[in-house]
Short mmCIF file of C-alpha atoms in Angstrom, two decimals:
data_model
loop_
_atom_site.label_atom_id
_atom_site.label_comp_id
_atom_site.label_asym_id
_atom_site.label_seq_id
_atom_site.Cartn_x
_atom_site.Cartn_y
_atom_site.Cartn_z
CA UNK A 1 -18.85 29.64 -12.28
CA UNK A 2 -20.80 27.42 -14.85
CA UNK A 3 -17.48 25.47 -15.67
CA UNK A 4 -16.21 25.07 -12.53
CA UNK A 5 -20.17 23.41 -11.77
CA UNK A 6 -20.04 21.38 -14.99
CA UNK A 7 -16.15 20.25 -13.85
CA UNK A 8 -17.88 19.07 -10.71
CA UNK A 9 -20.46 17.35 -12.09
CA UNK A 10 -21.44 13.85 -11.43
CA UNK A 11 -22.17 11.34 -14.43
CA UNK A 12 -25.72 9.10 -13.60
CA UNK A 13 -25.96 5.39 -14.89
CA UNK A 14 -28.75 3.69 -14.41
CA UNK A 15 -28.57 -0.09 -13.29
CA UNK A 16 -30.96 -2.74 -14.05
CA UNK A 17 -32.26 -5.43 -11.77
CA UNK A 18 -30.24 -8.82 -12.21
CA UNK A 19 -31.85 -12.46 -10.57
CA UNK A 20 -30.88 -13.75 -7.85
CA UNK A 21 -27.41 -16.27 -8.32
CA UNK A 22 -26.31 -18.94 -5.81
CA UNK A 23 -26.99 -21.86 -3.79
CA UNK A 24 -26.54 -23.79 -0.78
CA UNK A 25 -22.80 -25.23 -0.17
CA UNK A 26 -24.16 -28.61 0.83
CA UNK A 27 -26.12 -28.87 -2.74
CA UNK A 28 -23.20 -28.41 -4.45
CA UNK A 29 -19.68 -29.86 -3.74
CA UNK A 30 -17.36 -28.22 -6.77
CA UNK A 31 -19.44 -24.77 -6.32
CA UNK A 32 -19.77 -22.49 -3.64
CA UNK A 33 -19.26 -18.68 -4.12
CA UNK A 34 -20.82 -17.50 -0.26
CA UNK A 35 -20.50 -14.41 -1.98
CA UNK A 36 -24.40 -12.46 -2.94
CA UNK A 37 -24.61 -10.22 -5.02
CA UNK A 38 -27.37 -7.00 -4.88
CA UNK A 39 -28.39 -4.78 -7.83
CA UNK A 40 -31.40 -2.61 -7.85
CA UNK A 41 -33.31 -0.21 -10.42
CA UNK A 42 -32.26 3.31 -9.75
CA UNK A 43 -29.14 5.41 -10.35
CA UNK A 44 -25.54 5.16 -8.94
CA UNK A 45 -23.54 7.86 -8.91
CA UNK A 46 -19.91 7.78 -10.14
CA UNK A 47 -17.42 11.00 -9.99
CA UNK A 48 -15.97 11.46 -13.20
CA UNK A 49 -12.99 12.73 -11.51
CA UNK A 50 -11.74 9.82 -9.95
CA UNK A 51 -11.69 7.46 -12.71
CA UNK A 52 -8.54 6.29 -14.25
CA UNK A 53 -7.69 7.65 -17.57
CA UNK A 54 -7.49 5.07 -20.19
CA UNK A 55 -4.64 6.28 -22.55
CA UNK A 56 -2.38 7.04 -18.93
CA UNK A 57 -2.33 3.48 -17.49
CA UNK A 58 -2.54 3.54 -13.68
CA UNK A 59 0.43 2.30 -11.45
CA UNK A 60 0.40 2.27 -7.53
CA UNK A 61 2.77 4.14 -5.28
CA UNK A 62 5.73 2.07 -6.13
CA UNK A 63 5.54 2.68 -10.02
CA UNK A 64 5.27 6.27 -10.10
CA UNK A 65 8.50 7.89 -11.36
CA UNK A 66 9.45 9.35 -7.96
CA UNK A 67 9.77 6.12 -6.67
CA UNK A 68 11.71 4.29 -9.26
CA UNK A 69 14.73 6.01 -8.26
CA UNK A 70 14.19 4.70 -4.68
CA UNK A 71 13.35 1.10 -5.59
CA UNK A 72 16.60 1.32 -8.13
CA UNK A 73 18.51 2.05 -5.06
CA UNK A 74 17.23 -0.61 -2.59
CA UNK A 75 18.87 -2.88 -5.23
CA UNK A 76 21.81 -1.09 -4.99
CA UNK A 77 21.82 -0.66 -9.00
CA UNK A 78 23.02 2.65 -10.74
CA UNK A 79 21.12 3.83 -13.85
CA UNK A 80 23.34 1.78 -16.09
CA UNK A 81 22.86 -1.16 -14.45
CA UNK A 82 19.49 -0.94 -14.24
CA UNK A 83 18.67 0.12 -17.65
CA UNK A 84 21.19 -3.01 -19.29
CA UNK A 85 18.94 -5.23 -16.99
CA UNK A 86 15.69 -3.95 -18.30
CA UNK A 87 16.92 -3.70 -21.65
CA UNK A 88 16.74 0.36 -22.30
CA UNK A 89 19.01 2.51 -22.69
CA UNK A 90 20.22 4.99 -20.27
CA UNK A 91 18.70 7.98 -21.63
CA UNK A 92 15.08 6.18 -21.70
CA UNK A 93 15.71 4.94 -18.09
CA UNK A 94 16.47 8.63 -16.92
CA UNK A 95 13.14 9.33 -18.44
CA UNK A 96 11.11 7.06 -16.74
CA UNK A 97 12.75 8.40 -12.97
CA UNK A 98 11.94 11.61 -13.76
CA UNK A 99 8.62 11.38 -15.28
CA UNK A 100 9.17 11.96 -18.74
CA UNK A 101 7.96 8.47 -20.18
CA UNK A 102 5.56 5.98 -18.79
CA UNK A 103 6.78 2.22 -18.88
CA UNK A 104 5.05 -0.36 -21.20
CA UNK A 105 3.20 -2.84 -19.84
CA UNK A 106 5.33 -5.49 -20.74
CA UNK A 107 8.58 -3.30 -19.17
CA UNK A 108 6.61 -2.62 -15.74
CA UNK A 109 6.40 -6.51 -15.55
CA UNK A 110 10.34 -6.57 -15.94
CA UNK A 111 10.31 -3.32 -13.64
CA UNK A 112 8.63 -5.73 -11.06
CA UNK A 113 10.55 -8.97 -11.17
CA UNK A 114 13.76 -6.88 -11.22
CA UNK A 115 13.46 -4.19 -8.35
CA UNK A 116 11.29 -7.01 -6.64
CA UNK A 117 8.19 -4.51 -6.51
CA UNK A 118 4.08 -6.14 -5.39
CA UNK A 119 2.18 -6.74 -8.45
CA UNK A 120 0.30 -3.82 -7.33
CA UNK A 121 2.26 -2.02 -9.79
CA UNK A 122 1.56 -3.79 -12.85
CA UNK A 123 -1.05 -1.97 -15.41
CA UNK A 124 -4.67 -2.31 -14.82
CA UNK A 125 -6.93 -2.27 -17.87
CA UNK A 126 -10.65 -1.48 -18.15
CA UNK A 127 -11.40 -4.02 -20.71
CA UNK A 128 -12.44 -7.65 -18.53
CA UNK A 129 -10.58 -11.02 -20.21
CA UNK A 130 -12.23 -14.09 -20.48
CA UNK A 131 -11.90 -16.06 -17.75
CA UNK A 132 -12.17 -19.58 -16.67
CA UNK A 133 -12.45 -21.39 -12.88
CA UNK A 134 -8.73 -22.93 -13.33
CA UNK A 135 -7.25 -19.11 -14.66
CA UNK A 136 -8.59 -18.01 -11.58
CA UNK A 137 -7.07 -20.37 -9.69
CA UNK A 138 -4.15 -20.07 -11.34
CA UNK A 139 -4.20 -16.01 -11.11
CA UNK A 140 -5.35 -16.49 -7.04
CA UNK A 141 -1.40 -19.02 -6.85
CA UNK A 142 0.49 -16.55 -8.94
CA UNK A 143 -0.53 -13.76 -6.49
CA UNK A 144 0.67 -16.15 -2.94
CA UNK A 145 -2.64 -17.37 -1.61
CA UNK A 146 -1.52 -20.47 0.21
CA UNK A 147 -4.47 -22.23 -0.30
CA UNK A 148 -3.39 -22.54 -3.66
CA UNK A 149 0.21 -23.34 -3.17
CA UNK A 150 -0.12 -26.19 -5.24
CA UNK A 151 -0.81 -24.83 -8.62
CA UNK A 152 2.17 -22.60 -8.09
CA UNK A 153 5.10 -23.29 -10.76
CA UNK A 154 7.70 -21.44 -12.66
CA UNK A 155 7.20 -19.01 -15.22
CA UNK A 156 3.59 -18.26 -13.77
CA UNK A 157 2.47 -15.01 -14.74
CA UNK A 158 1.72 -12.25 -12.01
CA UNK A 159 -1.66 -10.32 -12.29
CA UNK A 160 -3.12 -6.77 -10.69
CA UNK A 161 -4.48 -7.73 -7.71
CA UNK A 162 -7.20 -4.98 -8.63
CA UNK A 163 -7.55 -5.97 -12.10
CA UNK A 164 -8.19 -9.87 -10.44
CA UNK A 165 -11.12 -8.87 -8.03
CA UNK A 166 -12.90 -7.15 -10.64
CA UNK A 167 -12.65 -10.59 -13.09
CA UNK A 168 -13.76 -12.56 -10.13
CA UNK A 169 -16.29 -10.39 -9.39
CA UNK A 170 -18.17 -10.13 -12.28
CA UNK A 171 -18.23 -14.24 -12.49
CA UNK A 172 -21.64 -15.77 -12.51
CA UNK A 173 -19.83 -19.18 -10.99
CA UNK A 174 -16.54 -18.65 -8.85
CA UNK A 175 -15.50 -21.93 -7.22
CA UNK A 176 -15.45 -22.20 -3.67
CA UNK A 177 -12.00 -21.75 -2.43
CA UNK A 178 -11.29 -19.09 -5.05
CA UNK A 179 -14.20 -17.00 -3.85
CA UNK A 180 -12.73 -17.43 -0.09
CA UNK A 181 -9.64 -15.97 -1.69
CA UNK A 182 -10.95 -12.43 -2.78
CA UNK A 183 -10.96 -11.40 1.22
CA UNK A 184 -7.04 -12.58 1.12
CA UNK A 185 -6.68 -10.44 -1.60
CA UNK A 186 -7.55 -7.38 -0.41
CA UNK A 187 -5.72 -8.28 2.78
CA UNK A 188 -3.00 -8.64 1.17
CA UNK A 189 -2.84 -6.27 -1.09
CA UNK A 190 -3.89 -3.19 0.72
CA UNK A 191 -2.16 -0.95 -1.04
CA UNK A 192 -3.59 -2.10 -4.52
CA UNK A 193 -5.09 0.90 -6.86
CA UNK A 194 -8.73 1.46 -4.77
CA UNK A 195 -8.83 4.58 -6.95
CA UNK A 196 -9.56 2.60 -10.46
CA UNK A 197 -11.22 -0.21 -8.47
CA UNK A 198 -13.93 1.04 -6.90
CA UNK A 199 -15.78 3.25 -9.90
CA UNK A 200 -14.91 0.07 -12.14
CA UNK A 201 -16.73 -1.79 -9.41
CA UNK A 202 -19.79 0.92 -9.39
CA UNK A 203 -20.21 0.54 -13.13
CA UNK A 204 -20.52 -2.72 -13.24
CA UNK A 205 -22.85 -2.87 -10.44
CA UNK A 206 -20.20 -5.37 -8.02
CA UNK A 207 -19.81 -2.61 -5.00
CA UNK A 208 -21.45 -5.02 -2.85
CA UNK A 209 -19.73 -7.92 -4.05
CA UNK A 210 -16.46 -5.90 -3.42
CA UNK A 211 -17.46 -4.20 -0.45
CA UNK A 212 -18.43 -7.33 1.28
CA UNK A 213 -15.11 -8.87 0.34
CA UNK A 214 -13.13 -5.67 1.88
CA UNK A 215 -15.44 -5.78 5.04
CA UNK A 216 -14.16 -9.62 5.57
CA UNK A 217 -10.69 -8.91 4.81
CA UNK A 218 -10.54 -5.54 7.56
CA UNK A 219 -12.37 -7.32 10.20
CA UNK A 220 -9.96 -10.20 9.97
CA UNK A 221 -6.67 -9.17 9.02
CA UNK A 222 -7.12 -5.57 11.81
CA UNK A 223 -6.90 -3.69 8.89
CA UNK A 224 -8.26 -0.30 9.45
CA UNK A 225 -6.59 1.33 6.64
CA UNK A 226 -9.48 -0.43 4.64
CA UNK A 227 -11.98 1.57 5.92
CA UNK A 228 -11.96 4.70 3.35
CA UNK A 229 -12.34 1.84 0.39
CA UNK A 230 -15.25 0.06 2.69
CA UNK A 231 -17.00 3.77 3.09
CA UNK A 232 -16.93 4.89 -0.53
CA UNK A 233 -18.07 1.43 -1.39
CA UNK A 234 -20.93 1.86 0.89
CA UNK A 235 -22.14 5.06 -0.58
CA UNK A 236 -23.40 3.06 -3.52
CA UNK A 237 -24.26 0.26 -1.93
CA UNK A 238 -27.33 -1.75 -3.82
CA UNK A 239 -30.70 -2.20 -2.39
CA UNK A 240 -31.75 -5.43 -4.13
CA UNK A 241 -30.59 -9.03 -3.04
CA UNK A 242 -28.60 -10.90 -4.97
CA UNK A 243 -26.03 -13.32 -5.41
CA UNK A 244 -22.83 -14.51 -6.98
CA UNK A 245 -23.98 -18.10 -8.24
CA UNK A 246 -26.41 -19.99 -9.84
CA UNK A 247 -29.81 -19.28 -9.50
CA UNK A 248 -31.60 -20.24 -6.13
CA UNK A 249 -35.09 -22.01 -5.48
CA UNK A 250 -37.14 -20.44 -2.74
CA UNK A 251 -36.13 -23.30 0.07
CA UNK A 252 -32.12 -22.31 -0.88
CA UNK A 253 -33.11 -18.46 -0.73
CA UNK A 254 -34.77 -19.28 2.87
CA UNK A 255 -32.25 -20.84 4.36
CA UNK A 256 -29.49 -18.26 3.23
CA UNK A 257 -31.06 -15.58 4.77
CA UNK A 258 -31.41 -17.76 7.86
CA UNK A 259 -27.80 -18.01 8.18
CA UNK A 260 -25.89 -15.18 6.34
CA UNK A 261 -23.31 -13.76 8.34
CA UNK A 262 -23.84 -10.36 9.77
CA UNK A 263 -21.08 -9.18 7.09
CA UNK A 264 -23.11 -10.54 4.61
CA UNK A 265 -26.79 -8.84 5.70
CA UNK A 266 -24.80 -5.27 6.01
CA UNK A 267 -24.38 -5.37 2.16
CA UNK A 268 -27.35 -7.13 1.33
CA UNK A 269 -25.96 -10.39 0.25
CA UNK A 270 -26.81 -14.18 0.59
CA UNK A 271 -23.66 -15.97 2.34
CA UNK A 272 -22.91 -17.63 5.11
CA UNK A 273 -19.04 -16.36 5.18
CA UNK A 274 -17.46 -14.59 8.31
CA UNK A 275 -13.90 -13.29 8.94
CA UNK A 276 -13.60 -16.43 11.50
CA UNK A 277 -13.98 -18.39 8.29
CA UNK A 278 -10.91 -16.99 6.59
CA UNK A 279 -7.96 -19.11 6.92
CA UNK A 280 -5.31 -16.99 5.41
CA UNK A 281 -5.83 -14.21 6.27
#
């Protein structure tokens, strides 16, 4: 009975209080995040369980082995086909449909552009990359958000979309339209790994960051499917305002809580962003 407790058990972390980041969109015309961000002094409560092993990468529905086979298929590809185009040998390929091997990182981007698969299944890792405003950008094109159609050009590399929210996230400064982008993202992406999102999220204190971004993206895309991500996001949700930006003067601070959005007030946040707002999506 004690192990099966002490398999159960839940693993504290204690969270610190972080200022207040952001400001008013009509201060600022390169900057505007809409996004808050709350943090309070207390403990959150993470189950071990569901977090992603590190040394077994995680992969989405259409990456597991049992799927392979199927996406091999829809291609209309037998095994030797498909293992000359990936660049394996048959016996390794046979492997990775039955479960035997996991694919590289580097072969589940081939695995991707060749069976056509969503980025969803690329690798996610628990390590954050330095980022700058133009990767993000960059990242937001290579994943379809029309807004950035633009920036979009050959040879662009695809990210996670789970792995991206987390990097935008956790950015003190996120340019405007990029950080109108995270709702698309979820939208779009609805099937990306919520599983290894949401404790990463919890650790690093951005549940209501993310939450608010998957309450924008249900409400406007009809997504109800969202709603089990939006409740265990909840669960944790962060006392403290707080925001996503710059720090705010009292006058900024009064007006945003003047005018944030409803969305915005339900997870404690300073922004003025609704699912009207959302072009894309």
């Amino acid at each position: 009975m004690q192990t099966r407790n002490s398999q159960k058990s839940q693993t504290k972390k204690t969270t610190r209080p972080i200022e207040c980041r952001q400001f008013m969109p009509k201060l600022c015309p390169k900057f505007c995040c809409r996004f808050g961000r709350a943090s309070v002094s207390g403990t959150t409560i993470i189950r071990s369980g569901h977090l992603t092993d590190i040394t077994g990468l995680c992969y989405k529905a259409t990456m597991k082995s049992e799927h392979l086979k199927q996406a091999r298929l829809r291609r209309g590809y037998s095994q030797e086909q498909a293992a000359t185009l990936l660049g394996v040998t048959q016996a390794y390929f046979s492997m990775l449909e039955t479960g035997r091997r996991k694919p590289s990182a580097r072969l589940a981007r081939n695995l991707m552009r060749t069976y056509g698969l969503p980025p969803t299944v690329l690798p996610v890792s628990d390590g954050l990359k330095n980022v700058t405003p133009d990767s993000l950008a960059q990242e937001l094109a290579s994943l379809g958000y029309p807004g950035f159609a633009h920036l979009r050009r050959s040879g662009l590399r695809k990210v996670n979309p789970a792995e991206y929210l987390l990097s935008a996230l956790t950015q003190r400064d996120v340019e405007a339209r990029v950080a109108e982008g995270l709702p698309w993202v979820v939208a779009r992406y609805p099937d990306m790994d919520f599983d290894w999102l949401v404790p990463q999220a919890r650790m690093k204190n951005l549940q209501n960051r993310l939450g608010f971004a998957v309450t924008l993206a249900r409400l406007a895309g009809g997504n109800d499917s969202l709603r089990q991500p939006e409740q265990a996001l909840a669960e944790s949700k962060l006392a403290k305002e707080d925001s996503f930006c710059k720090d705010l003067n009292e006058p900024e601070r009064r007006w945003l809580r003047e005018h944030s959005s409803e969305q915005a007030r339900q997870w404690n946040l300073l922004s003025d962003l609704r699912p009207d707002m959302l072009r894309y999506v």
